[in-house]
């Protein structure tokens, strides 16, 4: 019987236990993660912006409304395989490291996106055209299942505790930048090409951009080193059991759910409210403006591009402020804001006044910034290192199944009810989920990731974090002492009660 676990003496936390992050490695890690995320959302953005054209190319025999729904449906179906990708890459990431998995996901993502631009039209190969499109989207969905969560963990495990919000916000900065690049290309192609030329071959060009972007992202991720937290986890395992490093046993998902149920549910709630809003604004909105409200496709996309450029400036500001005031306030602001302003915003969007349309979109965009600005720094802090990738990828992608259906469901609701306010009501449901989640979300700002030692930007900051860690330990010990005192009082009361009962019985002591 191995009793080493019970006999191992825990050493006091020392200054050398605080990880001081190398600034050059940190910049490389953030850039590599953000660029891969930008490529992922570049594709999603392009797909949403050219959905009308794709409907005509791959579903020409359907009505215009059904074409749009079918094209967006092809966008949504891959979300069903994202949990499979999340489980696969999550387990891989916890066993073999974050850096290796992120290099693999960006390869699959780049190849599948590039191949969309190569698919012949329905007129050329018939039913094979939409089937090949679906196959490429399924490959994307599988790889993306491990992409965002892996990138968020990669940045979070590298970031100093006091800068995690700011640095994590650049991950979704990359997402928005990818959308802007995709939308900008679509606007440029629509402006320079006649409609028939765009349908013939122009829509393919944005997907070809994924090739060089993927190569650049792969180079950066391959050059980045493994995260300090994962490296420390391997070193800890090696000290305890050298064989365990080779085997790297995984924790069952049953154990993860039983031990971290609250964290999983909080993760799902945060992902739902954030990504439903995300897909509503950045993927469905161009189609909504053109198909439901009658604006020209170029006009609708141009408005969204301007809004997204504004979001690029707000995004890092939210991350920076979250390091000062916390993550919970921003989730609360975003959720309450959606609850109050969704319906007025869509009334503005449905007006014929360009200024009001822009104002309506800007309101939703700023509320979305409140959530995307803290999501990448909040979610990795919910789980310990040894299961962080597996647990986060699984919960994230379960929620994404629902969130990814947003463009399709919103289009179907508008078409089925002939009510252009249905997207606003959809956002109200998301707001309620976000509001409920915010009450259970633990505050993680300026604290180490769960179960990890603190990360500092320099030696001086490490000394401050060490003192804060001591203060936190003292507070926790006081709380435990109070709980012990309560239990001792309860135990004494129970003993007195037992003795009184025993005294009334002739044969009990």
Short mmCIF file of C-alpha atoms in Angstrom, two decimals:
data_model
loop_
_atom_site.label_atom_id
_atom_site.label_comp_id
_atom_site.label_asym_id
_atom_site.label_seq_id
_atom_site.Cartn_x
_atom_site.Cartn_y
_atom_site.Cartn_z
CA UNK A 1 0.00 0.00 0.00
CA UNK A 2 1.40 3.40 -1.03
CA UNK A 3 1.11 5.89 1.77
CA UNK A 4 3.29 8.52 0.24
CA UNK A 5 0.33 10.80 -0.39
CA UNK A 6 -0.55 10.99 3.31
CA UNK A 7 3.05 11.34 4.48
CA UNK A 8 4.09 14.01 2.01
CA UNK A 9 4.75 17.26 3.82
CA UNK A 10 3.45 20.39 2.14
CA UNK A 11 6.13 23.07 2.04
CA UNK A 12 5.31 26.73 2.82
CA UNK A 13 4.80 28.94 -0.23
CA UNK A 14 8.03 30.78 -1.09
CA UNK A 15 8.99 33.56 -3.50
CA UNK A 16 10.48 30.99 -5.90
CA UNK A 17 7.07 29.32 -6.15
CA UNK A 18 5.73 32.45 -7.88
CA UNK A 19 6.14 32.08 -11.65
CA UNK A 20 7.67 35.19 -13.22
CA UNK A 21 6.52 35.27 -16.84
CA UNK A 22 9.04 36.05 -19.58
CA UNK A 23 7.64 39.04 -21.49
CA UNK A 24 8.91 37.90 -24.91
CA UNK A 25 7.34 34.45 -24.51
CA UNK A 26 4.12 36.06 -23.29
CA UNK A 27 3.81 38.28 -26.38
CA UNK A 28 4.51 35.32 -28.65
CA UNK A 29 1.84 33.22 -26.89
CA UNK A 30 -0.83 35.92 -27.08
CA UNK A 31 -0.07 36.65 -30.75
CA UNK A 32 -0.14 32.97 -31.72
CA UNK A 33 -3.44 32.37 -29.91
CA UNK A 34 -5.14 35.52 -31.21
CA UNK A 35 -4.09 34.94 -34.83
CA UNK A 36 -5.49 31.41 -34.87
CA UNK A 37 -8.72 32.68 -33.39
CA UNK A 38 -8.83 35.45 -35.99
CA UNK A 39 -8.60 32.86 -38.76
CA UNK A 40 -11.41 30.83 -37.21
CA UNK A 41 -13.76 33.80 -37.05
CA UNK A 42 -12.59 35.14 -40.40
CA UNK A 43 -14.17 32.06 -41.93
CA UNK A 44 -17.32 32.31 -39.84
CA UNK A 45 -17.62 36.00 -40.67
CA UNK A 46 -17.13 35.46 -44.39
CA UNK A 47 -19.64 32.62 -44.36
CA UNK A 48 -22.27 34.79 -42.72
CA UNK A 49 -21.61 37.71 -45.04
CA UNK A 50 -21.84 35.61 -48.24
CA UNK A 51 -24.68 33.35 -47.01
CA UNK A 52 -27.07 34.77 -49.60
CA UNK A 53 -24.60 34.06 -52.42
CA UNK A 54 -23.83 30.58 -51.10
CA UNK A 55 -27.54 29.83 -51.02
CA UNK A 56 -27.77 30.68 -54.74
CA UNK A 57 -24.61 28.67 -55.62
CA UNK A 58 -25.31 25.51 -53.60
CA UNK A 59 -29.14 25.53 -53.30
CA UNK A 60 -30.28 27.19 -56.57
CA UNK A 61 -33.59 25.31 -56.85
CA UNK A 62 -34.98 26.63 -53.53
CA UNK A 63 -36.81 29.91 -52.92
CA UNK A 64 -34.66 32.89 -51.80
CA UNK A 65 -35.81 32.57 -48.16
CA UNK A 66 -35.15 28.82 -48.11
CA UNK A 67 -31.76 29.38 -49.78
CA UNK A 68 -30.72 31.66 -46.94
CA UNK A 69 -31.97 29.28 -44.27
CA UNK A 70 -30.24 26.33 -45.99
CA UNK A 71 -26.92 28.20 -46.22
CA UNK A 72 -27.12 29.25 -42.57
CA UNK A 73 -28.19 25.71 -41.68
CA UNK A 74 -24.98 24.40 -43.24
CA UNK A 75 -23.21 26.93 -41.00
CA UNK A 76 -25.02 25.62 -37.90
CA UNK A 77 -24.83 21.84 -38.46
CA UNK A 78 -21.06 21.64 -37.75
CA UNK A 79 -21.76 22.87 -34.23
CA UNK A 80 -23.19 19.42 -33.56
CA UNK A 81 -19.72 17.86 -33.97
CA UNK A 82 -17.93 20.54 -31.95
CA UNK A 83 -18.46 18.63 -28.67
CA UNK A 84 -16.72 15.63 -30.25
CA UNK A 85 -13.82 17.85 -31.20
CA UNK A 86 -13.90 19.40 -27.75
CA UNK A 87 -13.68 16.02 -26.02
CA UNK A 88 -10.95 14.77 -28.37
CA UNK A 89 -8.73 17.85 -28.27
CA UNK A 90 -9.50 18.49 -24.60
CA UNK A 91 -8.18 15.08 -23.57
CA UNK A 92 -5.21 15.51 -25.92
CA UNK A 93 -4.47 18.95 -24.48
CA UNK A 94 -4.47 17.70 -20.88
CA UNK A 95 -2.29 14.70 -21.77
CA UNK A 96 0.24 16.09 -24.26
CA UNK A 97 0.13 19.86 -23.84
CA UNK A 98 -1.70 22.92 -25.11
CA UNK A 99 0.86 23.97 -27.72
CA UNK A 100 0.79 20.68 -29.67
CA UNK A 101 -2.99 20.58 -29.86
CA UNK A 102 -3.29 24.21 -30.98
CA UNK A 103 -0.82 23.52 -33.81
CA UNK A 104 -3.01 20.61 -34.94
CA UNK A 105 -6.31 22.49 -34.78
CA UNK A 106 -5.04 25.37 -36.91
CA UNK A 107 -3.85 22.94 -39.61
CA UNK A 108 -7.26 21.25 -39.87
CA UNK A 109 -9.05 24.59 -39.78
CA UNK A 110 -6.91 26.15 -42.52
CA UNK A 111 -7.21 23.17 -44.89
CA UNK A 112 -11.00 22.81 -44.50
CA UNK A 113 -11.58 26.55 -44.98
CA UNK A 114 -9.34 26.67 -48.05
CA UNK A 115 -11.18 23.69 -49.55
CA UNK A 116 -14.54 25.50 -49.39
CA UNK A 117 -13.24 27.85 -52.05
CA UNK A 118 -12.46 24.85 -54.31
CA UNK A 119 -15.95 23.25 -54.25
CA UNK A 120 -17.72 23.35 -57.65
CA UNK A 121 -21.26 24.78 -57.81
CA UNK A 122 -24.51 22.80 -57.74
CA UNK A 123 -24.87 23.33 -61.49
CA UNK A 124 -21.48 21.64 -62.06
CA UNK A 125 -21.70 18.55 -59.83
CA UNK A 126 -25.26 18.53 -58.48
CA UNK A 127 -25.92 17.23 -54.97
CA UNK A 128 -22.21 16.64 -54.35
CA UNK A 129 -21.72 20.41 -54.05
CA UNK A 130 -23.74 20.96 -50.85
CA UNK A 131 -22.49 17.61 -49.49
CA UNK A 132 -18.84 18.65 -49.94
CA UNK A 133 -19.65 22.01 -48.37
CA UNK A 134 -21.14 20.23 -45.38
CA UNK A 135 -18.10 17.93 -45.13
CA UNK A 136 -15.72 20.91 -45.02
CA UNK A 137 -17.89 22.61 -42.40
CA UNK A 138 -17.91 19.42 -40.29
CA UNK A 139 -14.09 19.32 -40.40
CA UNK A 140 -14.05 22.95 -39.32
CA UNK A 141 -16.49 22.25 -36.50
CA UNK A 142 -14.36 19.35 -35.24
CA UNK A 143 -11.16 21.42 -35.18
CA UNK A 144 -12.82 24.51 -33.75
CA UNK A 145 -14.06 22.28 -30.89
CA UNK A 146 -10.58 22.54 -29.40
CA UNK A 147 -9.52 25.89 -30.84
CA UNK A 148 -11.05 28.68 -28.75
CA UNK A 149 -10.85 26.87 -25.43
CA UNK A 150 -7.26 25.82 -26.09
CA UNK A 151 -6.28 29.34 -27.09
CA UNK A 152 -8.02 30.82 -24.02
CA UNK A 153 -6.20 28.35 -21.74
CA UNK A 154 -2.90 29.02 -23.51
CA UNK A 155 -3.15 32.78 -22.87
CA UNK A 156 -4.60 32.42 -19.35
CA UNK A 157 -1.83 30.05 -18.22
CA UNK A 158 0.83 32.39 -19.60
CA UNK A 159 -0.65 35.66 -18.33
CA UNK A 160 0.39 37.30 -15.04
CA UNK A 161 -2.52 37.24 -12.61
CA UNK A 162 -2.89 41.03 -12.62
CA UNK A 163 -3.01 41.23 -16.44
CA UNK A 164 -5.06 38.15 -17.31
CA UNK A 165 -8.20 40.13 -18.19
CA UNK A 166 -6.35 42.53 -20.49
CA UNK A 167 -4.27 39.85 -22.22
CA UNK A 168 -7.22 37.46 -22.51
CA UNK A 169 -9.31 40.16 -24.18
CA UNK A 170 -6.95 40.09 -27.18
CA UNK A 171 -8.21 36.61 -28.01
CA UNK A 172 -11.67 37.93 -28.89
CA UNK A 173 -10.00 41.01 -30.36
CA UNK A 174 -8.62 38.52 -32.85
CA UNK A 175 -12.12 37.14 -33.40
CA UNK A 176 -13.54 40.58 -34.16
CA UNK A 177 -10.54 41.45 -36.32
CA UNK A 178 -11.15 38.25 -38.28
CA UNK A 179 -14.73 39.32 -38.84
CA UNK A 180 -13.60 42.79 -39.96
CA UNK A 181 -11.10 41.29 -42.42
CA UNK A 182 -13.71 38.90 -43.78
CA UNK A 183 -16.35 41.60 -44.06
CA UNK A 184 -13.90 44.02 -45.64
CA UNK A 185 -13.02 41.49 -48.32
CA UNK A 186 -16.70 40.82 -49.03
CA UNK A 187 -17.42 44.57 -49.34
CA UNK A 188 -14.41 45.02 -51.62
CA UNK A 189 -15.47 42.11 -53.85
CA UNK A 190 -19.07 43.31 -54.00
CA UNK A 191 -17.88 46.79 -54.93
CA UNK A 192 -15.43 45.76 -57.63
CA UNK A 193 -17.26 42.77 -59.15
CA UNK A 194 -20.59 42.51 -60.91
CA UNK A 195 -23.14 40.32 -59.11
CA UNK A 196 -22.81 37.47 -61.62
CA UNK A 197 -19.03 37.44 -61.37
CA UNK A 198 -19.29 37.37 -57.59
CA UNK A 199 -21.62 34.37 -57.83
CA UNK A 200 -19.39 32.66 -60.40
CA UNK A 201 -16.07 32.93 -58.60
CA UNK A 202 -15.75 36.05 -56.46
CA UNK A 203 -17.18 34.46 -53.30
CA UNK A 204 -14.36 31.89 -53.36
CA UNK A 205 -11.52 34.38 -52.88
CA UNK A 206 -12.03 35.07 -49.13
CA UNK A 207 -11.82 31.35 -48.37
CA UNK A 208 -8.48 31.09 -50.19
CA UNK A 209 -7.03 33.64 -47.74
CA UNK A 210 -7.19 30.91 -45.07
CA UNK A 211 -4.16 29.22 -46.67
CA UNK A 212 -1.49 31.86 -45.92
CA UNK A 213 -3.19 32.81 -42.62
CA UNK A 214 -3.04 29.17 -41.53
CA UNK A 215 0.65 28.87 -42.40
CA UNK A 216 1.47 32.02 -40.44
CA UNK A 217 -0.58 30.84 -37.45
CA UNK A 218 1.07 27.41 -37.54
CA UNK A 219 4.53 29.00 -37.57
CA UNK A 220 3.74 31.17 -34.55
CA UNK A 221 2.16 28.35 -32.55
CA UNK A 222 4.94 25.92 -33.34
CA UNK A 223 7.49 28.52 -32.19
CA UNK A 224 5.63 29.18 -28.91
CA UNK A 225 6.66 27.19 -25.84
CA UNK A 226 4.38 25.13 -23.60
CA UNK A 227 2.58 27.04 -20.85
CA UNK A 228 4.24 27.33 -17.41
CA UNK A 229 1.19 25.84 -15.66
CA UNK A 230 1.19 22.67 -17.77
CA UNK A 231 4.97 22.34 -17.45
CA UNK A 232 4.69 22.62 -13.66
CA UNK A 233 1.93 20.02 -13.68
CA UNK A 234 4.24 17.55 -15.49
CA UNK A 235 7.09 18.32 -13.08
CA UNK A 236 4.80 17.69 -10.13
CA UNK A 237 3.68 14.37 -11.59
CA UNK A 238 7.29 13.40 -12.25
CA UNK A 239 8.22 14.01 -8.61
CA UNK A 240 5.32 11.91 -7.40
CA UNK A 241 5.49 9.12 -9.97
CA UNK A 242 7.77 9.10 -13.03
CA UNK A 243 5.57 6.48 -14.73
CA UNK A 244 2.57 8.77 -14.43
CA UNK A 245 4.23 11.25 -16.76
CA UNK A 246 4.38 8.63 -19.49
CA UNK A 247 0.87 7.31 -18.91
CA UNK A 248 -0.70 10.69 -18.12
CA UNK A 249 -3.98 9.15 -16.95
CA UNK A 250 -7.12 11.11 -17.69
CA UNK A 251 -9.93 11.93 -15.29
CA UNK A 252 -13.28 10.49 -16.34
CA UNK A 253 -15.99 12.92 -17.39
CA UNK A 254 -18.23 11.39 -14.74
CA UNK A 255 -15.73 12.47 -12.08
CA UNK A 256 -15.38 15.91 -13.67
CA UNK A 257 -19.15 16.42 -13.63
CA UNK A 258 -19.54 15.19 -10.05
CA UNK A 259 -16.71 17.32 -8.65
CA UNK A 260 -17.03 20.43 -10.81
CA UNK A 261 -20.76 20.55 -11.58
CA UNK A 262 -21.17 24.19 -10.55
CA UNK A 263 -18.14 25.32 -12.59
CA UNK A 264 -19.42 23.44 -15.65
CA UNK A 265 -22.88 25.03 -15.39
CA UNK A 266 -21.39 28.51 -14.91
CA UNK A 267 -19.20 27.93 -17.97
CA UNK A 268 -22.20 26.89 -20.05
CA UNK A 269 -24.17 29.95 -18.94
CA UNK A 270 -21.38 32.40 -19.79
CA UNK A 271 -20.83 30.80 -23.20
CA UNK A 272 -24.55 30.80 -24.03
CA UNK A 273 -25.23 34.48 -23.35
CA UNK A 274 -21.98 35.61 -24.98
CA UNK A 275 -22.14 33.52 -28.13
CA UNK A 276 -25.87 33.87 -28.79
CA UNK A 277 -25.27 37.63 -28.83
CA UNK A 278 -22.09 37.14 -30.86
CA UNK A 279 -23.72 35.10 -33.61
CA UNK A 280 -26.82 37.28 -33.64
CA UNK A 281 -24.81 40.44 -34.24
CA UNK A 282 -21.84 39.32 -36.30
CA UNK A 283 -23.16 36.37 -38.32
CA UNK A 284 -26.91 36.73 -38.65
CA UNK A 285 -27.21 40.54 -38.77
CA UNK A 286 -25.93 41.08 -42.34
CA UNK A 287 -28.46 38.50 -43.58
CA UNK A 288 -31.19 40.06 -41.39
CA UNK A 289 -30.54 43.52 -42.82
CA UNK A 290 -30.65 42.30 -46.42
CA UNK A 291 -33.22 39.46 -46.39
CA UNK A 292 -35.64 40.66 -43.68
CA UNK A 293 -35.36 44.45 -43.81
CA UNK A 294 -34.66 44.88 -47.53
CA UNK A 295 -31.33 46.69 -47.38
CA UNK A 296 -28.75 45.99 -50.06
CA UNK A 297 -26.22 43.34 -49.03
CA UNK A 298 -23.32 45.78 -49.41
CA UNK A 299 -25.13 48.37 -47.26
CA UNK A 300 -25.80 45.87 -44.46
CA UNK A 301 -22.26 44.51 -44.40
CA UNK A 302 -20.73 48.01 -44.43
CA UNK A 303 -22.74 49.04 -41.36
CA UNK A 304 -21.61 45.89 -39.49
CA UNK A 305 -17.98 46.55 -40.47
CA UNK A 306 -18.12 50.05 -38.97
CA UNK A 307 -19.67 48.66 -35.76
CA UNK A 308 -17.00 45.95 -35.50
CA UNK A 309 -14.20 48.49 -35.93
CA UNK A 310 -15.68 50.31 -32.94
CA UNK A 311 -15.73 47.03 -31.01
CA UNK A 312 -11.99 46.61 -31.63
CA UNK A 313 -11.31 49.75 -29.57
CA UNK A 314 -13.69 48.79 -26.75
CA UNK A 315 -12.53 45.16 -26.40
CA UNK A 316 -9.11 45.64 -24.74
CA UNK A 317 -10.51 48.47 -22.58
CA UNK A 318 -13.03 46.05 -21.04
CA UNK A 319 -10.27 43.50 -20.43
CA UNK A 320 -8.06 46.15 -18.82
CA UNK A 321 -10.86 47.43 -16.56
CA UNK A 322 -11.82 43.89 -15.55
CA UNK A 323 -8.36 43.54 -13.96
CA UNK A 324 -9.25 46.56 -11.82
CA UNK A 325 -12.92 46.00 -10.89
CA UNK A 326 -13.46 42.29 -11.60
CA UNK A 327 -15.11 40.05 -14.21
CA UNK A 328 -18.58 39.71 -12.61
CA UNK A 329 -19.58 43.38 -13.02
CA UNK A 330 -19.12 43.18 -16.79
CA UNK A 331 -21.19 40.01 -17.16
CA UNK A 332 -23.91 41.71 -15.09
CA UNK A 333 -23.76 44.89 -17.17
CA UNK A 334 -23.93 42.92 -20.42
CA UNK A 335 -26.84 40.75 -19.28
CA UNK A 336 -28.91 43.55 -17.74
CA UNK A 337 -28.19 45.72 -20.76
CA UNK A 338 -29.51 43.06 -23.13
CA UNK A 339 -32.61 42.68 -20.99
CA UNK A 340 -33.33 46.41 -21.14
CA UNK A 341 -32.10 47.47 -24.56
CA UNK A 342 -32.63 44.50 -26.95
CA UNK A 343 -36.14 45.52 -28.01
CA UNK A 344 -35.36 49.27 -28.37
CA UNK A 345 -32.17 48.40 -30.30
CA UNK A 346 -34.08 46.29 -32.84
CA UNK A 347 -36.69 49.03 -33.22
CA UNK A 348 -33.81 51.35 -34.15
CA UNK A 349 -32.35 48.74 -36.52
CA UNK A 350 -35.73 48.37 -38.23
CA UNK A 351 -36.06 52.10 -38.88
CA UNK A 352 -35.16 53.78 -42.15
CA UNK A 353 -32.83 56.19 -40.36
CA UNK A 354 -29.16 55.30 -40.87
CA UNK A 355 -28.14 56.97 -37.62
CA UNK A 356 -30.71 55.00 -35.61
CA UNK A 357 -29.71 51.74 -37.33
CA UNK A 358 -26.09 52.35 -36.38
CA UNK A 359 -27.10 53.29 -32.81
CA UNK A 360 -29.11 50.08 -32.39
CA UNK A 361 -26.23 47.93 -33.59
CA UNK A 362 -23.73 49.89 -31.49
CA UNK A 363 -25.75 49.29 -28.30
CA UNK A 364 -25.74 45.52 -28.84
CA UNK A 365 -22.05 45.62 -29.82
CA UNK A 366 -20.97 47.41 -26.62
CA UNK A 367 -23.00 45.00 -24.49
CA UNK A 368 -21.34 42.13 -26.37
CA UNK A 369 -17.93 43.71 -25.63
CA UNK A 370 -18.74 43.58 -21.92
CA UNK A 371 -18.96 39.79 -22.17
CA UNK A 372 -16.28 38.98 -24.75
CA UNK A 373 -13.88 41.25 -22.89
CA UNK A 374 -13.88 38.92 -19.87
CA UNK A 375 -14.85 35.48 -21.23
CA UNK A 376 -11.35 34.28 -22.18
CA UNK A 377 -9.95 35.23 -18.76
CA UNK A 378 -12.94 33.94 -16.77
CA UNK A 379 -13.53 30.44 -18.13
CA UNK A 380 -10.02 28.90 -17.69
CA UNK A 381 -10.00 30.04 -14.05
CA UNK A 382 -12.97 27.78 -13.25
CA UNK A 383 -10.99 24.50 -13.48
CA UNK A 384 -7.62 23.14 -12.22
CA UNK A 385 -4.73 22.51 -14.62
CA UNK A 386 -4.95 18.71 -14.84
CA UNK A 387 -8.53 18.78 -16.24
CA UNK A 388 -8.75 22.38 -17.48
CA UNK A 389 -8.72 21.64 -21.22
CA UNK A 390 -11.02 18.60 -21.03
CA UNK A 391 -13.61 20.21 -18.76
CA UNK A 392 -13.63 23.62 -20.46
CA UNK A 393 -13.73 22.25 -24.02
CA UNK A 394 -16.60 19.89 -23.16
CA UNK A 395 -18.77 22.49 -21.39
CA UNK A 396 -17.96 25.20 -23.93
CA UNK A 397 -18.92 23.11 -26.93
CA UNK A 398 -22.11 21.74 -25.37
CA UNK A 399 -23.24 25.36 -24.98
CA UNK A 400 -22.04 26.19 -28.50
CA UNK A 401 -24.49 23.66 -29.95
CA UNK A 402 -27.31 25.93 -28.78
CA UNK A 403 -25.53 29.21 -29.51
CA UNK A 404 -24.46 28.07 -32.99
CA UNK A 405 -28.07 27.53 -33.99
CA UNK A 406 -28.78 31.24 -33.46
CA UNK A 407 -28.53 32.40 -37.12
CA UNK A 408 -30.66 29.49 -38.39
CA UNK A 409 -33.28 29.72 -35.64
CA UNK A 410 -33.50 33.51 -35.89
CA UNK A 411 -33.99 33.33 -39.68
CA UNK A 412 -36.59 30.58 -39.27
CA UNK A 413 -38.48 32.53 -36.59
CA UNK A 414 -38.60 35.69 -38.70
CA UNK A 415 -39.71 33.72 -41.77
CA UNK A 416 -42.28 31.63 -39.86
CA UNK A 417 -43.87 34.45 -37.84
CA UNK A 418 -43.28 37.33 -40.26
CA UNK A 419 -42.19 39.28 -37.16
CA UNK A 420 -38.87 41.11 -37.54
CA UNK A 421 -38.64 41.56 -33.75
CA UNK A 422 -38.09 37.85 -33.08
CA UNK A 423 -34.27 38.24 -32.84
CA UNK A 424 -34.80 40.76 -30.02
CA UNK A 425 -36.94 38.30 -28.08
CA UNK A 426 -34.26 35.67 -28.65
CA UNK A 427 -31.69 37.98 -27.04
CA UNK A 428 -34.00 38.48 -24.04
CA UNK A 429 -33.80 34.74 -23.33
CA UNK A 430 -30.00 34.92 -23.54
CA UNK A 431 -30.02 37.89 -21.15
CA UNK A 432 -31.96 35.94 -18.52
CA UNK A 433 -29.42 33.10 -18.76
CA UNK A 434 -26.54 35.56 -18.36
CA UNK A 435 -28.17 37.28 -15.40
CA UNK A 436 -28.74 33.98 -13.60
CA UNK A 437 -25.18 32.86 -14.32
CA UNK A 438 -23.62 36.07 -13.02
CA UNK A 439 -24.92 35.39 -9.50
CA UNK A 440 -23.05 32.06 -9.34
CA UNK A 441 -19.88 33.20 -11.11
CA UNK A 442 -16.90 33.29 -8.70
CA UNK A 443 -14.75 36.41 -8.97
CA UNK A 444 -11.37 35.43 -10.42
CA UNK A 445 -9.72 38.79 -11.15
CA UNK A 446 -6.17 39.21 -9.77
CA UNK A 447 -6.15 35.66 -8.45
CA UNK A 448 -4.18 32.59 -9.57
CA UNK A 449 -5.93 30.09 -11.80
CA UNK A 450 -7.70 27.43 -9.80
CA UNK A 451 -5.15 25.16 -8.12
CA UNK A 452 -2.16 26.99 -9.65
CA UNK A 453 0.57 29.06 -8.03
CA UNK A 454 0.51 32.81 -8.78
CA UNK A 455 1.95 34.28 -11.99
CA UNK A 456 3.79 37.62 -11.86
CA UNK A 457 5.08 40.01 -14.50
CA UNK A 458 8.34 40.67 -12.57
CA UNK A 459 10.15 39.90 -9.32
CA UNK A 460 8.75 42.93 -7.51
CA UNK A 461 5.20 41.96 -8.38
CA UNK A 462 5.96 38.40 -7.28
CA UNK A 463 6.71 39.69 -3.76
CA UNK A 464 3.37 41.50 -3.66
CA UNK A 465 1.52 38.41 -4.91
CA UNK A 466 3.28 36.26 -2.31
CA UNK A 467 2.05 38.55 0.49
CA UNK A 468 -1.45 38.52 -1.02
CA UNK A 469 -1.31 34.72 -1.13
CA UNK A 470 -0.34 34.67 2.57
CA UNK A 471 -3.22 37.05 3.38
CA UNK A 472 -5.66 34.87 1.43
CA UNK A 473 -4.41 31.75 3.25
CA UNK A 474 -4.86 33.49 6.60
CA UNK A 475 -8.42 34.51 5.71
CA UNK A 476 -9.22 30.98 4.53
CA UNK A 477 -7.75 29.46 7.71
CA UNK A 478 -9.90 31.81 9.79
CA UNK A 479 -12.98 30.73 7.84
CA UNK A 480 -12.07 27.07 8.35
CA UNK A 481 -11.47 27.68 12.07
CA UNK A 482 -14.92 29.27 12.31
CA UNK A 483 -16.47 26.25 10.58
CA UNK A 484 -14.60 23.91 12.95
CA UNK A 485 -15.86 25.90 15.96
CA UNK A 486 -19.44 25.63 14.66
CA UNK A 487 -19.03 21.89 14.14
CA UNK A 488 -17.56 21.47 17.63
CA UNK A 489 -20.51 23.36 19.14
CA UNK A 490 -22.89 21.19 17.14
CA UNK A 491 -21.04 18.05 18.23
CA UNK A 492 -21.14 19.11 21.90
CA UNK A 493 -24.86 19.77 21.64
CA UNK A 494 -25.42 16.35 20.07
CA UNK A 495 -23.40 14.67 22.82
CA UNK A 496 -25.46 16.42 25.51
CA UNK A 497 -28.66 15.36 23.79
CA UNK A 498 -27.43 11.78 23.55
CA UNK A 499 -26.47 11.77 27.23
CA UNK A 500 -29.89 13.06 28.30
CA UNK A 501 -31.56 10.29 26.30
CA UNK A 502 -29.14 7.65 27.61
CA UNK A 503 -29.76 8.73 31.21
CA UNK A 504 -33.43 7.80 30.79
CA UNK A 505 -32.58 4.27 29.66
CA UNK A 506 -31.49 1.64 32.24
CA UNK A 507 -29.13 -0.24 29.90
CA UNK A 508 -27.41 2.58 28.00
CA UNK A 509 -24.26 4.30 29.18
#
